[in-house]
PDB file of C-alpha atoms in Angstrom:
ATOM      1  CA  MET A   1     -81.562  -8.145 -94.516  1.00 54.00           C
ATOM      2  CA  ASN A   2     -77.821  -8.660 -94.062  1.00 55.00           C
ATOM      3  CA  ILE A   3     -75.744  -7.433 -91.139  1.00 54.00           C
ATOM      4  CA  LYS A   4     -74.493  -4.386 -93.070  1.00 51.00           C
ATOM      5  CA  ASN A   5     -78.014  -3.227 -93.891  1.00 53.00           C
ATOM      6  CA  ILE A   6     -79.155  -3.824 -90.298  1.00 49.00           C
ATOM      7  CA  SER A   7     -76.279  -1.680 -89.018  1.00 52.00           C
ATOM      8  CA  ILE A   8     -77.174   1.130 -91.427  1.00 49.00           C
ATOM      9  CA  ALA A   9     -80.805   0.984 -90.311  1.00 51.00           C
ATOM     10  CA  ILE A  10     -79.859   1.166 -86.633  1.00 49.00           C
ATOM     11  CA  VAL A  11     -77.609   4.165 -87.244  1.00 45.00           C
ATOM     12  CA  ALA A  12     -80.408   5.905 -89.140  1.00 49.00           C
ATOM     13  CA  ILE A  13     -82.896   5.265 -86.325  1.00 48.00           C
ATOM     14  CA  LEU A  14     -80.476   6.536 -83.672  1.00 48.00           C
ATOM     15  CA  THR A  15     -79.730   9.647 -85.744  1.00 48.00           C
ATOM     16  CA  ILE A  16     -83.423  10.431 -86.051  1.00 45.00           C
ATOM     17  CA  ALA A  17     -83.962   9.885 -82.318  1.00 45.00           C
ATOM     18  CA  PHE A  18     -80.989  12.065 -81.399  1.00 44.00           C
ATOM     19  CA  THR A  19     -82.167  14.804 -83.750  1.00 44.00           C
ATOM     20  CA  SER A  20     -85.629  14.673 -82.208  1.00 43.00           C
ATOM     21  CA  CYS A  21     -84.161  15.058 -78.713  1.00 42.00           C
ATOM     22  CA  LYS A  22     -82.118  18.027 -79.853  1.00 41.00           C
ATOM     23  CA  LYS A  23     -85.258  19.645 -81.233  1.00 41.00           C
ATOM     24  CA  ASP A  24     -87.088  19.055 -77.959  1.00 42.00           C
ATOM     25  CA  GLU A  25     -84.318  20.873 -76.042  1.00 50.00           C
ATOM     26  CA  THR A  26     -84.346  23.885 -78.340  1.00 60.00           C
ATOM     27  CA  LEU A  27     -86.195  26.780 -76.716  1.00 60.00           C
ATOM     28  CA  ASN A  28     -88.623  28.957 -78.576  1.00 66.00           C
ATOM     29  CA  THR A  29     -87.171  32.399 -77.941  1.00 64.00           C
ATOM     30  CA  ALA A  30     -90.555  33.975 -78.628  1.00 78.00           C
ATOM     31  CA  GLU A  31     -92.075  32.181 -75.643  1.00 91.00           C
ATOM     32  CA  LYS A  32     -92.338  33.785 -72.218  1.00 96.00           C
ATOM     33  CA  GLY A  33     -92.376  32.313 -68.724  1.00 97.00           C
ATOM     34  CA  THR A  34     -92.944  33.205 -65.087  1.00 97.00           C
ATOM     35  CA  PHE A  35     -90.902  32.889 -61.928  1.00 98.00           C
ATOM     36  CA  THR A  36     -91.478  33.678 -58.272  1.00 98.00           C
ATOM     37  CA  LEU A  37     -89.261  35.771 -56.009  1.00 98.00           C
ATOM     38  CA  GLU A  38     -89.590  34.628 -52.399  1.00 98.00           C
ATOM     39  CA  PHE A  39     -88.202  36.641 -49.479  1.00 98.00           C
ATOM     40  CA  GLU A  40     -87.744  35.163 -46.001  1.00 98.00           C
ATOM     41  CA  ASN A  41     -87.259  37.755 -43.273  1.00 98.00           C
ATOM     42  CA  GLN A  42     -84.798  36.984 -40.495  1.00 98.00           C
ATOM     43  CA  VAL A  43     -82.716  38.764 -37.880  1.00 98.00           C
ATOM     44  CA  ASN A  44     -79.162  37.439 -37.825  1.00 96.00           C
ATOM     45  CA  GLY A  45     -80.311  33.903 -38.630  1.00 96.00           C
ATOM     46  CA  VAL A  46     -83.447  33.908 -36.441  1.00 96.00           C
ATOM     47  CA  PRO A  47     -86.947  34.210 -37.974  1.00 98.00           C
ATOM     48  CA  LEU A  48     -88.319  37.737 -37.810  1.00 98.00           C
ATOM     49  CA  VAL A  49     -91.402  37.976 -35.587  1.00 98.00           C
ATOM     50  CA  LEU A  50     -92.985  41.383 -35.198  1.00 98.00           C
ATOM     51  CA  ASN A  51     -93.595  42.958 -31.760  1.00 97.00           C
ATOM     52  CA  THR A  52     -93.055  39.971 -29.464  1.00 95.00           C
ATOM     53  CA  GLN A  53     -89.566  38.656 -30.269  1.00 97.00           C
ATOM     54  CA  ASN A  54     -86.409  40.228 -28.784  1.00 97.00           C
ATOM     55  CA  TYR A  55     -83.135  40.339 -30.708  1.00 98.00           C
ATOM     56  CA  THR A  56     -79.596  41.578 -30.052  1.00 97.00           C
ATOM     57  CA  ASN A  57     -77.541  43.775 -32.393  1.00 97.00           C
ATOM     58  CA  ALA A  58     -73.796  43.594 -32.940  1.00 94.00           C
ATOM     59  CA  ASN A  59     -73.280  46.201 -30.205  1.00 95.00           C
ATOM     60  CA  GLY A  60     -75.060  43.990 -27.661  1.00 97.00           C
ATOM     61  CA  ASP A  61     -78.225  46.131 -27.555  1.00 98.00           C
ATOM     62  CA  SER A  62     -81.582  44.395 -27.183  1.00 98.00           C
ATOM     63  CA  PHE A  63     -84.433  45.353 -29.536  1.00 98.00           C
ATOM     64  CA  ASN A  64     -87.720  44.276 -31.024  1.00 98.00           C
ATOM     65  CA  ILE A  65     -89.348  45.151 -34.340  1.00 98.00           C
ATOM     66  CA  SER A  66     -92.804  46.532 -35.012  1.00 98.00           C
ATOM     67  CA  THR A  67     -92.351  47.533 -38.680  1.00 98.00           C
ATOM     68  CA  PHE A  68     -90.082  46.202 -41.398  1.00 98.00           C
ATOM     69  CA  LYS A  69     -90.659  47.166 -45.035  1.00 98.00           C
ATOM     70  CA  TYR A  70     -88.334  47.455 -48.028  1.00 98.00           C
ATOM     71  CA  TYR A  71     -88.380  48.092 -51.761  1.00 98.00           C
ATOM     72  CA  VAL A  72     -86.804  45.969 -54.482  1.00 98.00           C
ATOM     73  CA  SER A  73     -86.843  47.471 -57.984  1.00 98.00           C
ATOM     74  CA  ASN A  74     -85.243  47.476 -61.438  1.00 98.00           C
ATOM     75  CA  ILE A  75     -84.708  43.713 -61.474  1.00 98.00           C
ATOM     76  CA  LYS A  76     -82.256  42.466 -64.111  1.00 98.00           C
ATOM     77  CA  LEU A  77     -81.451  38.890 -65.126  1.00 98.00           C
ATOM     78  CA  THR A  78     -78.304  37.772 -66.955  1.00 97.00           C
ATOM     79  CA  LYS A  79     -78.430  34.769 -69.293  1.00 96.00           C
ATOM     80  CA  THR A  80     -75.716  32.165 -69.744  1.00 94.00           C
ATOM     81  CA  ASP A  81     -74.717  33.939 -72.987  1.00 94.00           C
ATOM     82  CA  GLY A  82     -74.142  37.198 -71.088  1.00 95.00           C
ATOM     83  CA  SER A  83     -77.203  39.038 -72.382  1.00 96.00           C
ATOM     84  CA  VAL A  84     -79.191  41.013 -69.802  1.00 97.00           C
ATOM     85  CA  TYR A  85     -82.966  41.261 -69.507  1.00 98.00           C
ATOM     86  CA  ALA A  86     -84.325  44.198 -67.498  1.00 98.00           C
ATOM     87  CA  ILE A  87     -87.793  43.397 -66.175  1.00 98.00           C
ATOM     88  CA  PRO A  88     -89.980  46.430 -66.942  1.00 96.00           C
ATOM     89  CA  GLU A  89     -91.836  48.167 -64.134  1.00 95.00           C
ATOM     90  CA  SER A  90     -90.361  45.832 -61.526  1.00 97.00           C
ATOM     91  CA  TYR A  91     -91.166  47.692 -58.310  1.00 98.00           C
ATOM     92  CA  ILE A  92     -91.946  45.447 -55.346  1.00 98.00           C
ATOM     93  CA  LEU A  93     -92.686  46.383 -51.728  1.00 98.00           C
ATOM     94  CA  MET A  94     -92.171  43.753 -49.036  1.00 98.00           C
ATOM     95  CA  ASP A  95     -93.930  44.193 -45.710  1.00 98.00           C
ATOM     96  CA  ALA A  96     -93.240  41.856 -42.793  1.00 98.00           C
ATOM     97  CA  ALA A  97     -96.794  42.471 -41.571  1.00 98.00           C
ATOM     98  CA  LYS A  98     -98.169  41.088 -44.862  1.00 97.00           C
ATOM     99  CA  PRO A  99     -96.798  37.579 -45.556  1.00 96.00           C
ATOM    100  CA  SER A 100     -98.370  37.550 -49.020  1.00 96.00           C
ATOM    101  CA  SER A 101     -96.096  40.437 -50.040  1.00 97.00           C
ATOM    102  CA  LEU A 102     -93.058  38.162 -49.650  1.00 97.00           C
ATOM    103  CA  LEU A 103     -94.082  36.019 -52.654  1.00 97.00           C
ATOM    104  CA  ASN A 104     -93.978  37.850 -55.974  1.00 97.00           C
ATOM    105  CA  ASN A 105     -94.712  36.412 -59.415  1.00 97.00           C
ATOM    106  CA  LEU A 106     -92.799  38.027 -62.275  1.00 97.00           C
ATOM    107  CA  LYS A 107     -94.343  37.353 -65.675  1.00 96.00           C
ATOM    108  CA  ASP A 108     -93.475  37.597 -69.365  1.00 97.00           C
ATOM    109  CA  ILE A 109     -89.810  36.693 -68.896  1.00 97.00           C
ATOM    110  CA  PRO A 110     -88.087  35.476 -72.094  1.00 97.00           C
ATOM    111  CA  THR A 111     -87.361  31.757 -71.916  1.00 97.00           C
ATOM    112  CA  GLY A 112     -83.776  30.732 -71.256  1.00 96.00           C
ATOM    113  CA  ASP A 113     -81.264  29.925 -68.540  1.00 97.00           C
ATOM    114  CA  TYR A 114     -80.225  32.807 -66.260  1.00 97.00           C
ATOM    115  CA  THR A 115     -77.153  32.774 -64.041  1.00 97.00           C
ATOM    116  CA  LYS A 116     -77.262  36.199 -62.329  1.00 97.00           C
ATOM    117  CA  ILE A 117     -79.727  38.636 -60.779  1.00 98.00           C
ATOM    118  CA  SER A 118     -79.382  42.258 -59.739  1.00 98.00           C
ATOM    119  CA  PHE A 119     -81.807  44.789 -58.328  1.00 98.00           C
ATOM    120  CA  THR A 120     -82.007  48.172 -56.659  1.00 98.00           C
ATOM    121  CA  ILE A 121     -82.546  48.274 -52.909  1.00 98.00           C
ATOM    122  CA  GLY A 122     -85.046  51.104 -52.884  1.00 97.00           C
ATOM    123  CA  VAL A 123     -86.460  53.198 -55.727  1.00 97.00           C
ATOM    124  CA  ASP A 124     -84.428  54.738 -58.536  1.00 96.00           C
ATOM    125  CA  LYS A 125     -83.853  58.480 -58.810  1.00 94.00           C
ATOM    126  CA  GLU A 126     -86.202  58.961 -61.765  1.00 94.00           C
ATOM    127  CA  ARG A 127     -89.210  57.514 -59.967  1.00 94.00           C
ATOM    128  CA  ASN A 128     -88.373  59.444 -56.810  1.00 93.00           C
ATOM    129  CA  LEU A 129     -88.603  62.649 -58.802  1.00 90.00           C
ATOM    130  CA  ALA A 130     -91.844  61.624 -60.529  1.00 88.00           C
ATOM    131  CA  GLY A 131     -94.002  62.393 -57.487  1.00 75.00           C
ATOM    132  CA  ALA A 132     -96.582  60.156 -55.864  1.00 70.00           C
ATOM    133  CA  GLN A 133     -97.553  57.140 -57.973  1.00 90.00           C
ATOM    134  CA  THR A 134     -99.719  53.996 -57.921  1.00 92.00           C
ATOM    135  CA  GLY A 135     -99.275  50.262 -57.352  1.00 95.00           C
ATOM    136  CA  ALA A 136     -96.309  49.358 -55.161  1.00 97.00           C
ATOM    137  CA  LEU A 137     -95.337  53.053 -55.212  1.00 96.00           C
ATOM    138  CA  ASP A 138     -98.674  54.278 -53.849  1.00 95.00           C
ATOM    139  CA  PRO A 139     -98.075  56.753 -50.964  1.00 92.00           C
ATOM    140  CA  ALA A 140    -100.934  55.084 -49.075  1.00 93.00           C
ATOM    141  CA  LEU A 141     -98.548  52.192 -48.379  1.00 96.00           C
ATOM    142  CA  GLY A 142     -96.608  54.383 -45.976  1.00 95.00           C
ATOM    143  CA  MET A 143     -93.301  54.537 -47.854  1.00 96.00           C
ATOM    144  CA  PHE A 144     -93.437  58.065 -49.265  1.00 94.00           C
ATOM    145  CA  TRP A 145     -92.269  61.312 -47.653  1.00 91.00           C
ATOM    146  CA  THR A 146     -94.848  63.914 -48.665  1.00 79.00           C
ATOM    147  CA  TRP A 147     -92.736  66.571 -46.935  1.00 73.00           C
ATOM    148  CA  ASN A 148     -89.634  65.540 -48.861  1.00 67.00           C
ATOM    149  CA  SER A 149     -91.219  64.234 -52.097  1.00 70.00           C
ATOM    150  CA  GLY A 150     -89.359  60.960 -52.130  1.00 91.00           C
ATOM    151  CA  TYR A 151     -89.578  57.307 -51.216  1.00 95.00           C
ATOM    152  CA  ILE A 152     -88.441  55.495 -48.096  1.00 97.00           C
ATOM    153  CA  PHE A 153     -86.321  52.587 -49.320  1.00 98.00           C
ATOM    154  CA  VAL A 154     -86.172  50.613 -46.071  1.00 98.00           C
ATOM    155  CA  LYS A 155     -88.395  51.268 -43.058  1.00 98.00           C
ATOM    156  CA  PHE A 156     -87.516  49.788 -39.673  1.00 98.00           C
ATOM    157  CA  GLU A 157     -89.341  50.674 -36.452  1.00 98.00           C
ATOM    158  CA  GLY A 158     -89.222  49.136 -32.991  1.00 98.00           C
ATOM    159  CA  THR A 159     -87.963  49.692 -29.455  1.00 98.00           C
ATOM    160  CA  SER A 160     -84.817  49.080 -27.445  1.00 98.00           C
ATOM    161  CA  PRO A 161     -84.017  49.510 -23.730  1.00 98.00           C
ATOM    162  CA  GLN A 162     -80.771  51.183 -24.827  1.00 98.00           C
ATOM    163  CA  SER A 163     -82.535  53.802 -26.985  1.00 98.00           C
ATOM    164  CA  THR A 164     -82.436  57.350 -25.626  1.00 97.00           C
ATOM    165  CA  ALA A 165     -85.454  58.386 -27.732  1.00 97.00           C
ATOM    166  CA  THR A 166     -88.918  58.976 -26.286  1.00 92.00           C
ATOM    167  CA  ASP A 167     -90.598  55.674 -25.370  1.00 96.00           C
ATOM    168  CA  LYS A 168     -87.301  53.891 -26.134  1.00 98.00           C
ATOM    169  CA  SER A 169     -88.287  53.939 -29.804  1.00 98.00           C
ATOM    170  CA  LEU A 170     -86.192  53.027 -32.844  1.00 98.00           C
ATOM    171  CA  THR A 171     -86.976  54.825 -36.109  1.00 98.00           C
ATOM    172  CA  PHE A 172     -84.878  54.058 -39.168  1.00 98.00           C
ATOM    173  CA  HIS A 173     -86.438  55.412 -42.375  1.00 98.00           C
ATOM    174  CA  ILE A 174     -83.736  55.044 -45.018  1.00 98.00           C
ATOM    175  CA  GLY A 175     -84.009  57.120 -48.189  1.00 97.00           C
ATOM    176  CA  GLY A 176     -82.502  59.977 -50.131  1.00 95.00           C
ATOM    177  CA  ILE A 177     -81.176  60.351 -53.675  1.00 95.00           C
ATOM    178  CA  VAL A 178     -78.913  63.420 -53.521  1.00 94.00           C
ATOM    179  CA  ASP A 179     -75.174  63.176 -52.830  1.00 94.00           C
ATOM    180  CA  PRO A 180     -73.576  63.047 -50.338  1.00 96.00           C
ATOM    181  CA  ASN A 181     -76.671  61.473 -48.743  1.00 96.00           C
ATOM    182  CA  ASN A 182     -77.686  59.200 -51.610  1.00 97.00           C
ATOM    183  CA  THR A 183     -78.863  55.862 -50.172  1.00 97.00           C
ATOM    184  CA  ILE A 184     -79.744  54.045 -53.417  1.00 98.00           C
ATOM    185  CA  ARG A 185     -77.868  50.735 -53.352  1.00 98.00           C
ATOM    186  CA  THR A 186     -77.615  47.795 -55.764  1.00 97.00           C
ATOM    187  CA  PHE A 187     -77.592  44.093 -54.930  1.00 98.00           C
ATOM    188  CA  ASN A 188     -75.993  41.467 -57.218  1.00 97.00           C
ATOM    189  CA  SER A 189     -75.866  37.708 -56.915  1.00 97.00           C
ATOM    190  CA  ASP A 190     -74.770  34.777 -59.059  1.00 96.00           C
ATOM    191  CA  PHE A 191     -76.802  31.604 -59.264  1.00 95.00           C
ATOM    192  CA  SER A 192     -75.171  28.181 -59.311  1.00 84.00           C
ATOM    193  CA  THR A 193     -73.969  27.360 -62.827  1.00 80.00           C
ATOM    194  CA  GLY A 194     -75.228  23.834 -62.225  1.00 88.00           C
ATOM    195  CA  ASN A 195     -78.697  25.096 -61.349  1.00 93.00           C
ATOM    196  CA  PRO A 196     -79.454  28.313 -63.221  1.00 97.00           C
ATOM    197  CA  LEU A 197     -82.863  29.958 -63.216  1.00 97.00           C
ATOM    198  CA  ARG A 198     -84.600  28.027 -65.999  1.00 97.00           C
ATOM    199  CA  ILE A 199     -87.432  30.078 -67.453  1.00 97.00           C
ATOM    200  CA  ARG A 200     -89.846  27.938 -69.468  1.00 96.00           C
ATOM    201  CA  ALA A 201     -93.354  28.540 -70.763  1.00 95.00           C
ATOM    202  CA  ASP A 202     -94.755  25.584 -68.804  1.00 93.00           C
ATOM    203  CA  LYS A 203     -92.953  26.059 -65.465  1.00 93.00           C
ATOM    204  CA  ASN A 204     -92.847  28.513 -62.554  1.00 96.00           C
ATOM    205  CA  PRO A 205     -89.466  28.276 -60.792  1.00 97.00           C
ATOM    206  CA  GLN A 206     -88.906  29.940 -57.425  1.00 97.00           C
ATOM    207  CA  VAL A 207     -85.889  32.011 -56.369  1.00 98.00           C
ATOM    208  CA  HIS A 208     -85.481  32.162 -52.592  1.00 97.00           C
ATOM    209  CA  PHE A 209     -83.723  34.967 -50.704  1.00 98.00           C
ATOM    210  CA  VAL A 210     -83.103  35.439 -46.995  1.00 98.00           C
ATOM    211  CA  VAL A 211     -83.478  39.048 -45.823  1.00 98.00           C
ATOM    212  CA  ASN A 212     -81.588  40.015 -42.656  1.00 98.00           C
ATOM    213  CA  ALA A 213     -83.094  42.986 -40.811  1.00 98.00           C
ATOM    214  CA  GLY A 214     -80.142  42.843 -38.417  1.00 98.00           C
ATOM    215  CA  SER A 215     -77.802  43.910 -41.228  1.00 98.00           C
ATOM    216  CA  LEU A 216     -78.939  47.524 -40.780  1.00 98.00           C
ATOM    217  CA  PHE A 217     -76.940  47.745 -37.570  1.00 98.00           C
ATOM    218  CA  LYS A 218     -73.696  45.934 -38.346  1.00 97.00           C
ATOM    219  CA  GLY A 219     -71.016  45.844 -40.988  1.00 93.00           C
ATOM    220  CA  LYS A 220     -69.222  48.988 -42.035  1.00 93.00           C
ATOM    221  CA  GLN A 221     -70.207  50.648 -38.747  1.00 95.00           C
ATOM    222  CA  ASN A 222     -71.810  48.801 -35.850  1.00 97.00           C
ATOM    223  CA  ILE A 223     -74.613  50.884 -34.390  1.00 98.00           C
ATOM    224  CA  SER A 224     -75.256  51.683 -30.742  1.00 98.00           C
ATOM    225  CA  PHE A 225     -78.906  52.534 -30.103  1.00 98.00           C
ATOM    226  CA  ALA A 226     -77.823  54.900 -27.341  1.00 98.00           C
ATOM    227  CA  GLN A 227     -76.055  56.968 -30.011  1.00 97.00           C
ATOM    228  CA  LEU A 228     -78.214  56.380 -33.097  1.00 98.00           C
ATOM    229  CA  ASN A 229     -81.879  55.499 -32.803  1.00 98.00           C
ATOM    230  CA  PHE A 230     -83.563  57.878 -35.266  1.00 98.00           C
ATOM    231  CA  THR A 231     -82.924  58.758 -38.892  1.00 97.00           C
ATOM    232  CA  MET A 232     -85.088  59.928 -41.784  1.00 96.00           C
ATOM    233  CA  GLY A 233     -82.585  60.495 -44.545  1.00 94.00           C
ATOM    234  CA  GLY A 234     -79.322  62.381 -44.260  1.00 95.00           C
ATOM    235  CA  ALA A 235     -75.863  61.253 -43.208  1.00 97.00           C
ATOM    236  CA  ASN A 236     -77.095  58.740 -40.615  1.00 97.00           C
ATOM    237  CA  SER A 237     -79.199  56.983 -43.245  1.00 97.00           C
ATOM    238  CA  VAL A 238     -76.072  56.618 -45.367  1.00 98.00           C
ATOM    239  CA  ILE A 239     -74.414  54.782 -42.461  1.00 98.00           C
ATOM    240  CA  VAL A 240     -77.295  52.306 -42.347  1.00 98.00           C
ATOM    241  CA  ALA A 241     -77.434  51.846 -46.152  1.00 98.00           C
ATOM    242  CA  ASP A 242     -73.694  51.188 -46.258  1.00 98.00           C
ATOM    243  CA  ASN A 243     -74.236  48.504 -43.636  1.00 98.00           C
ATOM    244  CA  TYR A 244     -77.053  46.627 -45.331  1.00 98.00           C
ATOM    245  CA  VAL A 245     -75.845  46.825 -48.942  1.00 97.00           C
ATOM    246  CA  ASN A 246     -73.807  43.630 -48.454  1.00 93.00           C
ATOM    247  CA  GLY A 247     -75.915  41.925 -45.803  1.00 96.00           C
ATOM    248  CA  LEU A 248     -79.597  42.629 -46.291  1.00 98.00           C
ATOM    249  CA  PHE A 249     -80.144  40.037 -49.046  1.00 98.00           C
ATOM    250  CA  GLU A 250     -78.640  36.572 -49.394  1.00 97.00           C
ATOM    251  CA  PHE A 251     -79.449  34.219 -52.257  1.00 97.00           C
ATOM    252  CA  GLU A 252     -80.434  30.802 -50.875  1.00 95.00           C
ATOM    253  CA  HIS A 253     -81.608  28.492 -53.656  1.00 95.00           C
ATOM    254  CA  ILE A 254     -83.702  27.962 -56.765  1.00 97.00           C
ATOM    255  CA  HIS A 255     -86.562  25.492 -57.191  1.00 96.00           C
ATOM    256  CA  ASN A 256     -86.748  24.870 -60.944  1.00 93.00           C
TER     257      ASN A 256
END
């Protein structure tokens, strides 16, 4: 075989190899994958420990936490091509007293690379008006107002020496869907373009978020526990929701 024929053969082999690689990288759009949402509870950068740990809010008030729960719902993922996938029935309740609730597997996600995520902090209006439900929305989980027929979006309870309430208690039950006291809020975050969420049929990537309980009391209006230590909906809950909308969740990283 002369040099010309050898060169042609090499080019043919390389072309076949390159074509094979291209085929390997092509995703089957009919395939589905799974990923895990992980939430790490903190208070202004310090790990959240129920009952025994003392923290300080932006006003300088000391407090501890006995209950911290919150809903995430209506999760949407945006692909690199701009298309959006809304995960059906994505209602998740996180409870600091139940570490297992902080890891959530989401299944049957179309394969592809996703660069953005958004979700509702709380429960959408339609499901609030649908009455008591099951699963993560079961009233037995302590996040439903039977007297008000609606869900508590974020529940924070604890104590503070500065609180003027009985037993120095702190009670922040944030909810409400009717203006001007609507507390439904939406969180959005971009992922790194160099490390998108890669959904594949044979992998289970993990998306990690830090959740800052301290964000309830700082931001748009810093809260003094001597002045505000109790709310169950209404205008004071709007103050708290407006605080945490930009500080409750922070995207940390993805393990693909």
